[in-house]
Coordinates of C-alpha atoms and ligand atoms in Angstrom, one line a residue:
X1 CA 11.6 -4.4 -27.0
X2 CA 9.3 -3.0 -24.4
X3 CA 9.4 0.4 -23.4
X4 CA 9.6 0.7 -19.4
X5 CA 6.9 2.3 -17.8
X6 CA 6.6 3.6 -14.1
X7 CA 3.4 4.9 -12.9
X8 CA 2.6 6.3 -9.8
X9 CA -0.9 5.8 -8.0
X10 CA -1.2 8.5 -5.4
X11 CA -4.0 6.9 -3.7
X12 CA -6.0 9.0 -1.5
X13 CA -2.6 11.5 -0.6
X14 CA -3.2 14.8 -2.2
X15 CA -3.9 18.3 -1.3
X16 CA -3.1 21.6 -3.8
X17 CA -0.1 22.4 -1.6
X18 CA 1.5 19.0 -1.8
X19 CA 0.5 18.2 -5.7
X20 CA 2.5 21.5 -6.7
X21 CA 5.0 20.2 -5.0
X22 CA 5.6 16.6 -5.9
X23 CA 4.5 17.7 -9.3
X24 CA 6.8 20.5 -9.6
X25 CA 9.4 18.2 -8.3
X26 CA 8.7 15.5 -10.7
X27 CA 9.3 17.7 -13.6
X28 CA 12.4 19.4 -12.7
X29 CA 14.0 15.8 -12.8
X30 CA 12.5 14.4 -15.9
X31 CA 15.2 15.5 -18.8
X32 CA 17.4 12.4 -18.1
X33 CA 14.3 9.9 -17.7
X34 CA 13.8 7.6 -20.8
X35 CA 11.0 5.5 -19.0
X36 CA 7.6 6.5 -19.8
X37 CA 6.0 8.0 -16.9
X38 CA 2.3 8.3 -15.6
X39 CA 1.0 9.9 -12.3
X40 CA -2.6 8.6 -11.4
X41 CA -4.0 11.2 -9.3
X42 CA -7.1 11.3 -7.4
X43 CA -10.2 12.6 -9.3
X44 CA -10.5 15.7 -7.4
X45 CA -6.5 16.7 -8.8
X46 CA -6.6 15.8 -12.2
X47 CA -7.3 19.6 -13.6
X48 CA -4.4 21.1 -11.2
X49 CA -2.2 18.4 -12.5
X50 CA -3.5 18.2 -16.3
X51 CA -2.6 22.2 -16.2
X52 CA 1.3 21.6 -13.9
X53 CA 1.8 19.1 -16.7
X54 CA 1.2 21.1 -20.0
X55 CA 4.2 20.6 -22.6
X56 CA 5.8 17.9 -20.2
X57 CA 6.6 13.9 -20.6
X58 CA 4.5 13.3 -17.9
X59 CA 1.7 11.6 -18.6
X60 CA -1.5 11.7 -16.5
X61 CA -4.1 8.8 -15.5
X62 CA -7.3 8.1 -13.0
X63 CA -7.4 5.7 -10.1
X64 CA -11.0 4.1 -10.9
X65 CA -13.8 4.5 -13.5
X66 CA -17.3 3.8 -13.4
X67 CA -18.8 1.4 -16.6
X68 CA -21.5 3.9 -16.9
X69 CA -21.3 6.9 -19.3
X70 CA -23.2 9.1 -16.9
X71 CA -26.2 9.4 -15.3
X72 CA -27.2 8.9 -11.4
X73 CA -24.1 7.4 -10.0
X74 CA -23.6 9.7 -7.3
X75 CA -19.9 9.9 -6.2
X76 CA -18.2 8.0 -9.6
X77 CA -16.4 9.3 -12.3
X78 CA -17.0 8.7 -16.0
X79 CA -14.4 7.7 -18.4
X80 CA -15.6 11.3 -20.3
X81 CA -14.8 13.1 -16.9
X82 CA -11.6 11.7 -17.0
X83 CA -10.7 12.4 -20.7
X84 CA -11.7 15.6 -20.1
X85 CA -8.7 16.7 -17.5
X86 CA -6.3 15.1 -20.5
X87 CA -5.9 12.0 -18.6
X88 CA -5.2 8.9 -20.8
X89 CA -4.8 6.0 -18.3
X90 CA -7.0 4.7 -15.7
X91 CA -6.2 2.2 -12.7
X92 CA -8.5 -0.7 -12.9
X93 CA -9.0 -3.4 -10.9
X94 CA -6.6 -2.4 -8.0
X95 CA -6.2 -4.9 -4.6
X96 CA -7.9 -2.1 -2.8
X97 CA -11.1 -1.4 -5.3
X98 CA -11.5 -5.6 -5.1
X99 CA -11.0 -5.9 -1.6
X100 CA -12.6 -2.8 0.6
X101 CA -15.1 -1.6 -2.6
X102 CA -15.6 -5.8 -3.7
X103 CA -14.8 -5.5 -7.1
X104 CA -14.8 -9.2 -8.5
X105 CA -13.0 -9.8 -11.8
X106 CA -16.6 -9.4 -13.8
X107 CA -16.7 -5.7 -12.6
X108 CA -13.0 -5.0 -13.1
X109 CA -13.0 -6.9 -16.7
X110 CA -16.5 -4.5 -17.7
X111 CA -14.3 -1.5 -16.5
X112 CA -11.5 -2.7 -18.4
X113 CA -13.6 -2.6 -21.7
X114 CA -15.5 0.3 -20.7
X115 CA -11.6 2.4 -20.6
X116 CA -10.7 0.6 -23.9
X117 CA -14.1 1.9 -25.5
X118 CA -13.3 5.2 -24.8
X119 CA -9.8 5.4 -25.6
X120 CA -8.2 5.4 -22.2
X121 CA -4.9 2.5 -21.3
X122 CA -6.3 0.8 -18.2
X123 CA -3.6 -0.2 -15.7
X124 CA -5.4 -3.6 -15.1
X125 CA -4.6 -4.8 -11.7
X126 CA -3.9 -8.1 -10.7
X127 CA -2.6 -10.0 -7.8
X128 CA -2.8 -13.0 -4.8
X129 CA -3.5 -12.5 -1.2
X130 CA -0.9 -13.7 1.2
X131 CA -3.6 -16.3 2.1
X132 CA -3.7 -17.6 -1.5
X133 CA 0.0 -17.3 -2.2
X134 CA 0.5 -19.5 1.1
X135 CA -2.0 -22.1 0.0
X136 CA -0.6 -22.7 -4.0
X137 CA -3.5 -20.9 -5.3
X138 CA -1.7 -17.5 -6.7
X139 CA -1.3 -19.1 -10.4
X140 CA -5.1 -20.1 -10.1
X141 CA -6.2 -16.6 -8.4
X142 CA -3.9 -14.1 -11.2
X143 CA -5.7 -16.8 -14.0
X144 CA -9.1 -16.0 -13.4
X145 CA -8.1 -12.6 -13.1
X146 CA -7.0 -12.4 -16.5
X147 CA -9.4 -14.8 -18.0
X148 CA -12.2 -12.4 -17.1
X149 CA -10.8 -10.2 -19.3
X150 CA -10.4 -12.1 -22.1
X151 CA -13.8 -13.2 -21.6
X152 CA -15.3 -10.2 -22.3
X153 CA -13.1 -8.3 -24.5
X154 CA -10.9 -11.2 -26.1
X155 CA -7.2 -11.6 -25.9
X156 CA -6.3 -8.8 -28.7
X157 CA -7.8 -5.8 -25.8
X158 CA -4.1 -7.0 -24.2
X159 CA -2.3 -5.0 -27.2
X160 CA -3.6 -1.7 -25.5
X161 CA -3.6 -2.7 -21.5
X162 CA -1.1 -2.2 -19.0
X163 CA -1.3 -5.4 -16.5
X164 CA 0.2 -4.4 -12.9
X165 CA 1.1 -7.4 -11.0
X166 CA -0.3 -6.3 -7.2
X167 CA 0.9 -9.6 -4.9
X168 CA -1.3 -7.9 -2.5
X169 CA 0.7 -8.7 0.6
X170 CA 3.6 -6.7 -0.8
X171 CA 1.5 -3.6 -1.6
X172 CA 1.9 -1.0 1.7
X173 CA 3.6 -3.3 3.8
X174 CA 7.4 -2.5 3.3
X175 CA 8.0 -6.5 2.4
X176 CA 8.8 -6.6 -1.4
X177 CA 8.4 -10.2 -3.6
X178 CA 11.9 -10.8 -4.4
X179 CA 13.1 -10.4 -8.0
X180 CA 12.7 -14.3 -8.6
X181 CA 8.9 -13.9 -7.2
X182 CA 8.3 -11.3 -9.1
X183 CA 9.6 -12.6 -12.3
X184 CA 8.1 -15.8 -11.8
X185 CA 4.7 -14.3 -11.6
X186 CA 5.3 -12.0 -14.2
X187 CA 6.7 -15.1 -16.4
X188 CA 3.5 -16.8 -15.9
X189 CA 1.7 -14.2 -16.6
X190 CA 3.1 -13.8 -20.2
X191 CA 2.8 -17.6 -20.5
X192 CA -0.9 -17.5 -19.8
X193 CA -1.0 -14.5 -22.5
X194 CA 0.8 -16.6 -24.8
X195 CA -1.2 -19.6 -24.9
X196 CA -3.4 -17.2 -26.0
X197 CA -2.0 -15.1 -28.4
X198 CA 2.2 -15.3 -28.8
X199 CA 2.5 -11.8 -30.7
X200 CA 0.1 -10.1 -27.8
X201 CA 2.1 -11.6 -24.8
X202 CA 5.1 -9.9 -26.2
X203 CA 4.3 -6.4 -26.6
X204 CA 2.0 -6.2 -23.3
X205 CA 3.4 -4.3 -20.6
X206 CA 3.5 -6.1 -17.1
X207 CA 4.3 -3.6 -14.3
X208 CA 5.3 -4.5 -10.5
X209 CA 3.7 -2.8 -7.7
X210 CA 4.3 -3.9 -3.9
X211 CA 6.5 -2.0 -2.1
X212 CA 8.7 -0.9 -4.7
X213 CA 11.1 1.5 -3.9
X214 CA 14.5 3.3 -5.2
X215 CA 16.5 0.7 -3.3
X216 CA 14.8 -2.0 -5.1
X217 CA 13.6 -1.0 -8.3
X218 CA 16.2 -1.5 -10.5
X219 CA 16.8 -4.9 -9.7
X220 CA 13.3 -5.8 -10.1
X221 CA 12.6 -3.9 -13.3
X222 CA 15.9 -5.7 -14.3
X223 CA 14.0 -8.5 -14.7
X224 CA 13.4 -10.2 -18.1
X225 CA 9.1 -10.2 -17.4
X226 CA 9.4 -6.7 -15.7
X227 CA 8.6 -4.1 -17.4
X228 CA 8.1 -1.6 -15.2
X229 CA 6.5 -0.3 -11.8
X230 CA 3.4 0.6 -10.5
X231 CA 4.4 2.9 -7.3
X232 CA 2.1 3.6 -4.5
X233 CA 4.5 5.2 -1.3
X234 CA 7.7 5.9 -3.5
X235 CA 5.7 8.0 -5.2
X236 CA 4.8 10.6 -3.2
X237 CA 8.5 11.6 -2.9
X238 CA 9.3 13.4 -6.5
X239 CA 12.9 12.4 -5.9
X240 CA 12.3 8.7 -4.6
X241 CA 9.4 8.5 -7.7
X242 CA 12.8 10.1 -10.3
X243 CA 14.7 7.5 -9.0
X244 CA 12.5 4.5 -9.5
X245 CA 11.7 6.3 -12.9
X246 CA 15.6 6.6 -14.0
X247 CA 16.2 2.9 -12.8
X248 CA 14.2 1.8 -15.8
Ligands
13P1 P1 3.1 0.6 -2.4 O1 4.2 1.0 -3.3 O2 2.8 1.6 -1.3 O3 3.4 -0.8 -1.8 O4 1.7 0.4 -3.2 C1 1.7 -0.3 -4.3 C2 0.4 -0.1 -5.0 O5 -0.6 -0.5 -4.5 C3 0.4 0.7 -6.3 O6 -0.8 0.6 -6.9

């Protein structure tokens, strides 16, 4: 049995007004929660939220990592750095890193094995454009995405990743893949796992994230594949992101 995981990715939303707040929030609803729960804040908030945090079950993770320990990177963040603030996961991979920052899958699987080096979960994203959906190619594009991974690091790195499926035309946009998309997806996901290793394709999370939202998320987390969410908007609303995180 897979434990359900919600995590929110904050984005580029914060300020120290609004992190006490949705932080603060957060917690105060959290006794009846039996999901695991992760906020991924941005780099400049993970010491206000490592501290809100303290003595909680909330868990805290990064939105990116640079592959190199340290050194003249100027504007990155080191998986060090991000240990540091307490922070045990790391987004990897996300639509938005590939598409505006051109992450291919060779970068995103080197970051995913630079997290696992150091200890941290990555929350490896993965997903299909509209474009790609529309033309059969999303079981081809989500392939390679994985494939890179297991490349580099073999299939066993899967026993301590997080994969977030990301159909990118969900993600911001208010339209949501139906549960039957979803798990469809999500089903061939495991599949392609499983042809690899059977034991590995059970145990590893696979997350949702497009445009999930409390009206939605149970039925999509209800899903046999689904085992969880990956929550940009919904989770800036500490009681939308409680509700998404009880529907679990
Ligand atoms: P939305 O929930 O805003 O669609 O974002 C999803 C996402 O990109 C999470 O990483």
């Amino acid at each position: 049995m897979r434990q359900t995981i919600v995590a929110g990715n904050w984005k580029m939303n914060a300020s120290k007004e609004t992190v006490n707040t949705l932080v603060m929030g957060i917690l105060s609803g959290m006794s009846d929660v039996d999901s695991k729960v992760i906020v991924c804040a941005p780099a400049p908030y993970l010491s206000q939220v490592e501290a809100l945090i303290t003595h909680s079950q909330l868990n805290l993770g990064a939105q990116d990592l640079n592959v190199n320990a340290s050194g003249a990177f100027t504007g990155e963040i080191s998986a060090d750095m991000i240990k540091d603030f307490g922070a045990q996961y790391v987004i990897v991979g996300h639509s938005e890193r590939r598409s505006l920052y051109f992450e291919n899958n060779e970068v995103v699987a080197r970051k995913v094995q630079v997290a696992l080096d150091n200890g941290l979960t990555p929350l490896f994203c993965i997903g299909e454009t509209l474009e790609q959906r529309e033309s059969g190619n999303m079981e081809s594009v989500v392939s390679a995405q994985i494939q890179a991974v297991i490349d580099l690091s073999g299939i066993g790195a899967f026993k301590d990743i997080i994969v977030a499926y990301e159909p990118v035309w969900a993600i911001g946009t208010g339209v949501t893949a139906t549960p039957q998309q979803a798990q469809d997806a999500h089903a061939f996901i495991r599949l392609m796992l499983a042809k690899n290793d059977a034991d590995v394709a059970q145990t590893t999370p696979i997350l949702y994230g497009g445009s999930m939202n409390p009206g939605n998320a149970a039925e999509l987390i209800g899903c046999e594949d689904i085992d969880g969410g990956l929550i940009g908007g919904a989770s800036l609303k500490a009681q939308d992101f409680l509700q998404i995180c009880k529907a679990g």
